PDB file of C-alpha atoms in Angstrom:
ATOM      1  CA  UNK A   4       0.000   0.000   0.000  1.00 60.00           C
ATOM      2  CA  UNK A   5       2.885   2.399   0.733  1.00 68.00           C
ATOM      3  CA  UNK A   6       4.396   1.796  -2.689  1.00 66.00           C
ATOM      4  CA  UNK A   7       1.036   2.457  -4.327  1.00 62.00           C
ATOM      5  CA  UNK A   8       0.581   5.661  -2.342  1.00 66.00           C
ATOM      6  CA  UNK A   9       4.049   6.916  -3.334  1.00 74.00           C
ATOM      7  CA  UNK A  10       3.209   6.730  -7.049  1.00 74.00           C
ATOM      8  CA  UNK A  11       0.611   9.462  -6.691  1.00 76.00           C
ATOM      9  CA  UNK A  12      -1.608   7.578  -9.140  1.00 82.00           C
ATOM     10  CA  UNK A  13      -5.326   7.373  -8.423  1.00 89.00           C
ATOM     11  CA  UNK A  14      -6.261   4.134  -6.686  1.00 90.00           C
ATOM     12  CA  UNK A  15      -9.677   2.630  -7.317  1.00 94.00           C
ATOM     13  CA  UNK A  16     -10.403  -0.364  -5.091  1.00 91.00           C
ATOM     14  CA  UNK A  17     -13.182  -2.800  -5.948  1.00 91.00           C
ATOM     15  CA  UNK A  18     -13.407  -4.765  -2.673  1.00 87.00           C
ATOM     16  CA  UNK A  19     -14.509  -8.093  -4.165  1.00 81.00           C
ATOM     17  CA  UNK A  20     -15.275 -10.395  -1.256  1.00 71.00           C
ATOM     18  CA  UNK A  21     -16.926 -13.190  -3.248  1.00 64.00           C
ATOM     19  CA  UNK A  22     -16.504 -14.578  -6.733  1.00 62.00           C
ATOM     20  CA  UNK A  23     -19.446 -14.190  -9.095  1.00 61.00           C
ATOM     21  CA  UNK A  24     -20.207 -17.885  -8.598  1.00 61.00           C
ATOM     22  CA  UNK A  25     -20.666 -17.187  -4.880  1.00 62.00           C
ATOM     23  CA  UNK A  26     -17.379 -18.603  -3.579  1.00 59.00           C
ATOM     24  CA  UNK A  27     -15.526 -16.647  -0.902  1.00 60.00           C
ATOM     25  CA  UNK A  28     -12.233 -15.053  -1.895  1.00 57.00           C
ATOM     26  CA  UNK A  29     -11.162 -14.829   1.737  1.00 60.00           C
ATOM     27  CA  UNK A  30     -10.864 -11.030   1.728  1.00 62.00           C
ATOM     28  CA  UNK A  31     -11.907  -9.177   4.861  1.00 65.00           C
ATOM     29  CA  UNK A  32     -12.413  -5.536   5.729  1.00 67.00           C
ATOM     30  CA  UNK A  33      -9.462  -5.811   8.109  1.00 69.00           C
ATOM     31  CA  UNK A  34      -7.260  -7.237   5.352  1.00 70.00           C
ATOM     32  CA  UNK A  35      -8.266  -4.444   2.988  1.00 75.00           C
ATOM     33  CA  UNK A  36      -7.492  -1.702   5.550  1.00 77.00           C
ATOM     34  CA  UNK A  37      -4.064  -0.760   4.110  1.00 80.00           C
ATOM     35  CA  UNK A  38      -5.551  -0.323   0.636  1.00 81.00           C
ATOM     36  CA  UNK A  39      -8.565   1.553   1.984  1.00 83.00           C
ATOM     37  CA  UNK A  40      -6.146   4.030   3.546  1.00 84.00           C
ATOM     38  CA  UNK A  41      -4.635   4.970   0.156  1.00 85.00           C
ATOM     39  CA  UNK A  42      -7.678   4.529  -2.089  1.00 90.00           C
ATOM     40  CA  UNK A  43      -8.946   7.445  -4.126  1.00 92.00           C
ATOM     41  CA  UNK A  44     -12.246   5.601  -4.484  1.00 96.00           C
ATOM     42  CA  UNK A  45     -13.711   2.350  -3.158  1.00 95.00           C
ATOM     43  CA  UNK A  46     -16.509   0.711  -5.200  1.00 95.00           C
ATOM     44  CA  UNK A  47     -18.436  -1.762  -3.029  1.00 93.00           C
ATOM     45  CA  UNK A  48     -21.814  -3.274  -3.765  1.00 90.00           C
ATOM     46  CA  UNK A  49     -24.270  -3.506  -0.856  1.00 90.00           C
ATOM     47  CA  UNK A  50     -22.870  -6.757   0.587  1.00 86.00           C
ATOM     48  CA  UNK A  51     -19.285  -5.520   0.304  1.00 88.00           C
ATOM     49  CA  UNK A  52     -20.251  -2.234   1.967  1.00 90.00           C
ATOM     50  CA  UNK A  53     -21.796  -4.128   4.869  1.00 89.00           C
ATOM     51  CA  UNK A  54     -18.583  -6.144   5.184  1.00 86.00           C
ATOM     52  CA  UNK A  55     -16.532  -2.931   5.245  1.00 88.00           C
ATOM     53  CA  UNK A  56     -18.726  -1.780   8.127  1.00 88.00           C
ATOM     54  CA  UNK A  57     -18.458  -5.200   9.822  1.00 85.00           C
ATOM     55  CA  UNK A  58     -22.272  -5.300   9.779  1.00 83.00           C
ATOM     56  CA  UNK A  59     -24.396  -8.376   9.064  1.00 77.00           C
ATOM     57  CA  UNK A  60     -27.448  -6.319   8.125  1.00 79.00           C
ATOM     58  CA  UNK A  61     -28.090  -2.815   6.823  1.00 78.00           C
ATOM     59  CA  UNK A  62     -27.746  -0.511   9.840  1.00 76.00           C
ATOM     60  CA  UNK A  63     -30.413   1.850   8.467  1.00 80.00           C
ATOM     61  CA  UNK A  64     -28.783   4.458   6.241  1.00 89.00           C
ATOM     62  CA  UNK A  65     -25.929   2.703   4.490  1.00 92.00           C
ATOM     63  CA  UNK A  66     -24.565   5.766   2.639  1.00 93.00           C
ATOM     64  CA  UNK A  67     -24.520   7.839   5.833  1.00 93.00           C
ATOM     65  CA  UNK A  68     -22.903   5.025   7.797  1.00 93.00           C
ATOM     66  CA  UNK A  69     -20.196   4.613   5.151  1.00 93.00           C
ATOM     67  CA  UNK A  70     -19.567   8.370   5.164  1.00 94.00           C
ATOM     68  CA  UNK A  71     -19.174   8.363   8.941  1.00 92.00           C
ATOM     69  CA  UNK A  72     -16.924   5.288   9.029  1.00 90.00           C
ATOM     70  CA  UNK A  73     -14.724   6.467   6.119  1.00 91.00           C
ATOM     71  CA  UNK A  74     -14.981  10.288   6.228  1.00 92.00           C
ATOM     72  CA  UNK A  75     -11.990  10.972   3.951  1.00 90.00           C
ATOM     73  CA  UNK A  76     -12.402   8.087   1.497  1.00 92.00           C
ATOM     74  CA  UNK A  77     -14.657   8.448  -1.529  1.00 96.00           C
ATOM     75  CA  UNK A  78     -17.004   5.476  -1.879  1.00 96.00           C
ATOM     76  CA  UNK A  79     -19.206   4.571  -4.817  1.00 97.00           C
ATOM     77  CA  UNK A  80     -21.974   2.394  -3.384  1.00 96.00           C
ATOM     78  CA  UNK A  81     -23.112   0.349  -6.381  1.00 93.00           C
ATOM     79  CA  UNK A  82     -26.792  -0.523  -6.749  1.00 88.00           C
ATOM     80  CA  UNK A  83     -26.699  -2.936  -9.688  1.00 73.00           C
ATOM     81  CA  UNK A  84     -28.210  -5.702  -7.587  1.00 72.00           C
ATOM     82  CA  UNK A  85     -30.718  -3.381  -5.924  1.00 73.00           C
ATOM     83  CA  UNK A  86     -34.350  -4.292  -5.405  1.00 78.00           C
ATOM     84  CA  UNK A  87     -35.997  -1.548  -7.472  1.00 83.00           C
ATOM     85  CA  UNK A  88     -36.959  -3.188 -10.779  1.00 84.00           C
ATOM     86  CA  UNK A  89     -37.169   0.165 -12.585  1.00 89.00           C
ATOM     87  CA  UNK A  90     -34.224   2.240 -11.255  1.00 92.00           C
ATOM     88  CA  UNK A  91     -30.546   1.905 -10.384  1.00 91.00           C
ATOM     89  CA  UNK A  92     -29.109   4.495  -8.014  1.00 94.00           C
ATOM     90  CA  UNK A  93     -25.361   4.301  -7.443  1.00 95.00           C
ATOM     91  CA  UNK A  94     -24.244   6.751  -4.753  1.00 96.00           C
ATOM     92  CA  UNK A  95     -20.913   8.579  -4.583  1.00 98.00           C
ATOM     93  CA  UNK A  96     -20.208   9.209  -0.905  1.00 97.00           C
ATOM     94  CA  UNK A  97     -17.586  11.519   0.540  1.00 95.00           C
ATOM     95  CA  UNK A  98     -18.180  12.092   4.218  1.00 92.00           C
ATOM     96  CA  UNK A  99     -21.690  13.538   4.603  1.00 93.00           C
ATOM     97  CA  UNK A 100     -22.001  14.418   0.881  1.00 95.00           C
ATOM     98  CA  UNK A 101     -23.887  11.898  -1.281  1.00 96.00           C
ATOM     99  CA  UNK A 102     -24.156  12.315  -5.056  1.00 97.00           C
ATOM    100  CA  UNK A 103     -26.683   9.958  -6.671  1.00 96.00           C
ATOM    101  CA  UNK A 104     -26.271   8.503 -10.146  1.00 96.00           C
ATOM    102  CA  UNK A 105     -29.918   7.652 -10.802  1.00 94.00           C
ATOM    103  CA  UNK A 106     -30.954   6.034 -14.053  1.00 93.00           C
ATOM    104  CA  UNK A 107     -33.397   3.511 -15.492  1.00 93.00           C
ATOM    105  CA  UNK A 108     -32.521  -0.129 -14.913  1.00 87.00           C
ATOM    106  CA  UNK A 109     -31.517  -1.733 -18.207  1.00 82.00           C
ATOM    107  CA  UNK A 110     -33.178  -5.083 -18.802  1.00 78.00           C
ATOM    108  CA  UNK A 111     -31.034  -8.013 -19.811  1.00 74.00           C
ATOM    109  CA  UNK A 112     -28.380 -10.290 -18.440  1.00 73.00           C
ATOM    110  CA  UNK A 113     -25.930  -9.259 -15.756  1.00 75.00           C
ATOM    111  CA  UNK A 114     -22.548  -9.877 -17.389  1.00 78.00           C
ATOM    112  CA  UNK A 115     -19.634 -11.166 -15.348  1.00 78.00           C
ATOM    113  CA  UNK A 116     -17.088  -8.593 -14.322  1.00 81.00           C
ATOM    114  CA  UNK A 117     -19.223  -5.463 -14.347  1.00 86.00           C
ATOM    115  CA  UNK A 118     -17.899  -4.310 -10.963  1.00 88.00           C
ATOM    116  CA  UNK A 119     -14.279  -4.738 -12.033  1.00 88.00           C
ATOM    117  CA  UNK A 120     -14.987  -3.105 -15.395  1.00 91.00           C
ATOM    118  CA  UNK A 121     -16.610  -0.108 -13.690  1.00 94.00           C
ATOM    119  CA  UNK A 122     -13.686   0.326 -11.290  1.00 94.00           C
ATOM    120  CA  UNK A 123     -11.231   0.105 -14.186  1.00 93.00           C
ATOM    121  CA  UNK A 124     -13.190   2.622 -16.282  1.00 94.00           C
ATOM    122  CA  UNK A 125     -13.261   5.070 -13.358  1.00 96.00           C
ATOM    123  CA  UNK A 126      -9.515   4.622 -12.790  1.00 94.00           C
ATOM    124  CA  UNK A 127      -8.888   5.270 -16.487  1.00 94.00           C
ATOM    125  CA  UNK A 128     -10.841   8.536 -16.387  1.00 95.00           C
ATOM    126  CA  UNK A 129      -9.088   9.607 -13.171  1.00 95.00           C
ATOM    127  CA  UNK A 130      -5.671   8.811 -14.659  1.00 93.00           C
ATOM    128  CA  UNK A 131      -6.624  11.018 -17.602  1.00 94.00           C
ATOM    129  CA  UNK A 132      -7.201  13.920 -15.207  1.00 95.00           C
ATOM    130  CA  UNK A 133     -11.000  13.857 -14.873  1.00 97.00           C
ATOM    131  CA  UNK A 134     -12.415  15.018 -11.542  1.00 97.00           C
ATOM    132  CA  UNK A 135     -13.906  12.205  -9.460  1.00 97.00           C
ATOM    133  CA  UNK A 136     -17.596  12.960 -10.051  1.00 97.00           C
ATOM    134  CA  UNK A 137     -17.106  13.247 -13.822  1.00 97.00           C
ATOM    135  CA  UNK A 138     -14.980  10.072 -13.893  1.00 97.00           C
ATOM    136  CA  UNK A 139     -17.768   8.167 -12.135  1.00 97.00           C
ATOM    137  CA  UNK A 140     -20.488   9.617 -14.386  1.00 97.00           C
ATOM    138  CA  UNK A 141     -18.553   8.769 -17.571  1.00 96.00           C
ATOM    139  CA  UNK A 142     -17.735   5.237 -16.389  1.00 96.00           C
ATOM    140  CA  UNK A 143     -21.312   4.523 -15.291  1.00 95.00           C
ATOM    141  CA  UNK A 144     -22.639   5.695 -18.658  1.00 94.00           C
ATOM    142  CA  UNK A 145     -20.053   3.590 -20.516  1.00 93.00           C
ATOM    143  CA  UNK A 146     -20.890   0.455 -18.533  1.00 92.00           C
ATOM    144  CA  UNK A 147     -24.631   0.931 -19.055  1.00 89.00           C
ATOM    145  CA  UNK A 148     -24.007   0.762 -22.822  1.00 89.00           C
ATOM    146  CA  UNK A 149     -21.482  -2.086 -22.692  1.00 88.00           C
ATOM    147  CA  UNK A 150     -23.823  -4.268 -20.616  1.00 85.00           C
ATOM    148  CA  UNK A 151     -26.237  -4.334 -23.548  1.00 83.00           C
ATOM    149  CA  UNK A 152     -23.509  -5.613 -25.879  1.00 81.00           C
ATOM    150  CA  UNK A 153     -22.473  -8.639 -23.831  1.00 77.00           C
ATOM    151  CA  UNK A 154     -22.076 -12.105 -25.263  1.00 80.00           C
ATOM    152  CA  UNK A 155     -22.540 -15.633 -23.865  1.00 82.00           C
ATOM    153  CA  UNK A 156     -19.294 -17.005 -22.502  1.00 81.00           C
ATOM    154  CA  UNK A 157     -18.083 -20.597 -22.493  1.00 83.00           C
ATOM    155  CA  UNK A 158     -19.301 -20.836 -18.892  1.00 82.00           C
ATOM    156  CA  UNK A 159     -22.891 -20.138 -19.995  1.00 81.00           C
ATOM    157  CA  UNK A 160     -22.955 -16.675 -18.398  1.00 82.00           C
ATOM    158  CA  UNK A 161     -23.073 -13.302 -20.101  1.00 82.00           C
ATOM    159  CA  UNK A 162     -19.723 -11.500 -20.477  1.00 81.00           C
ATOM    160  CA  UNK A 163     -18.801  -7.951 -21.416  1.00 84.00           C
ATOM    161  CA  UNK A 164     -17.297  -7.421 -24.879  1.00 79.00           C
ATOM    162  CA  UNK A 165     -13.547  -8.072 -25.092  1.00 72.00           C
ATOM    163  CA  UNK A 166     -12.891  -4.933 -27.109  1.00 58.00           C
ATOM    164  CA  UNK A 167     -14.718  -1.817 -28.180  1.00 52.00           C
ATOM    165  CA  UNK A 168     -15.732  -2.375 -31.842  1.00 47.00           C
ATOM    166  CA  UNK A 169     -16.623   1.294 -32.355  1.00 46.00           C
ATOM    167  CA  UNK A 170     -14.247   3.181 -34.704  1.00 42.00           C
TER     168      UNK A 170
END
């Protein structure tokens, strides 16, 4: 973590605690602590956010609780697996400030790797000099399009495209 911090490069951490097939990867909030300390942005889904808070259930206001627990770390609470069938609302949290990224839920399969792809897209925009909120907005919009262009993988699950075919 110290070496990463010394580079000065933006650090986007997707705290994957379980594989997409449900298997545990053995990561814990305690184990991620050194990376959390140097992260520009952390991108947990709901279950990962609860793990970061060491909570078994939603304590009531998850964005507020994350902002209190990590007041100087930007967190993008992803809502892709949310319960609203019509809307997705990702929330960018920095202390008490919460910026929603509210949009219609796109029907279709949930390709493997969307969380990692989103984190990578945000990191790419940040490395290019975009401010955090713009980097998140651009990456969210990109992923919403790419999800619709997925293809069936050899494992029977939907996957994101390997390359951007646009000129």
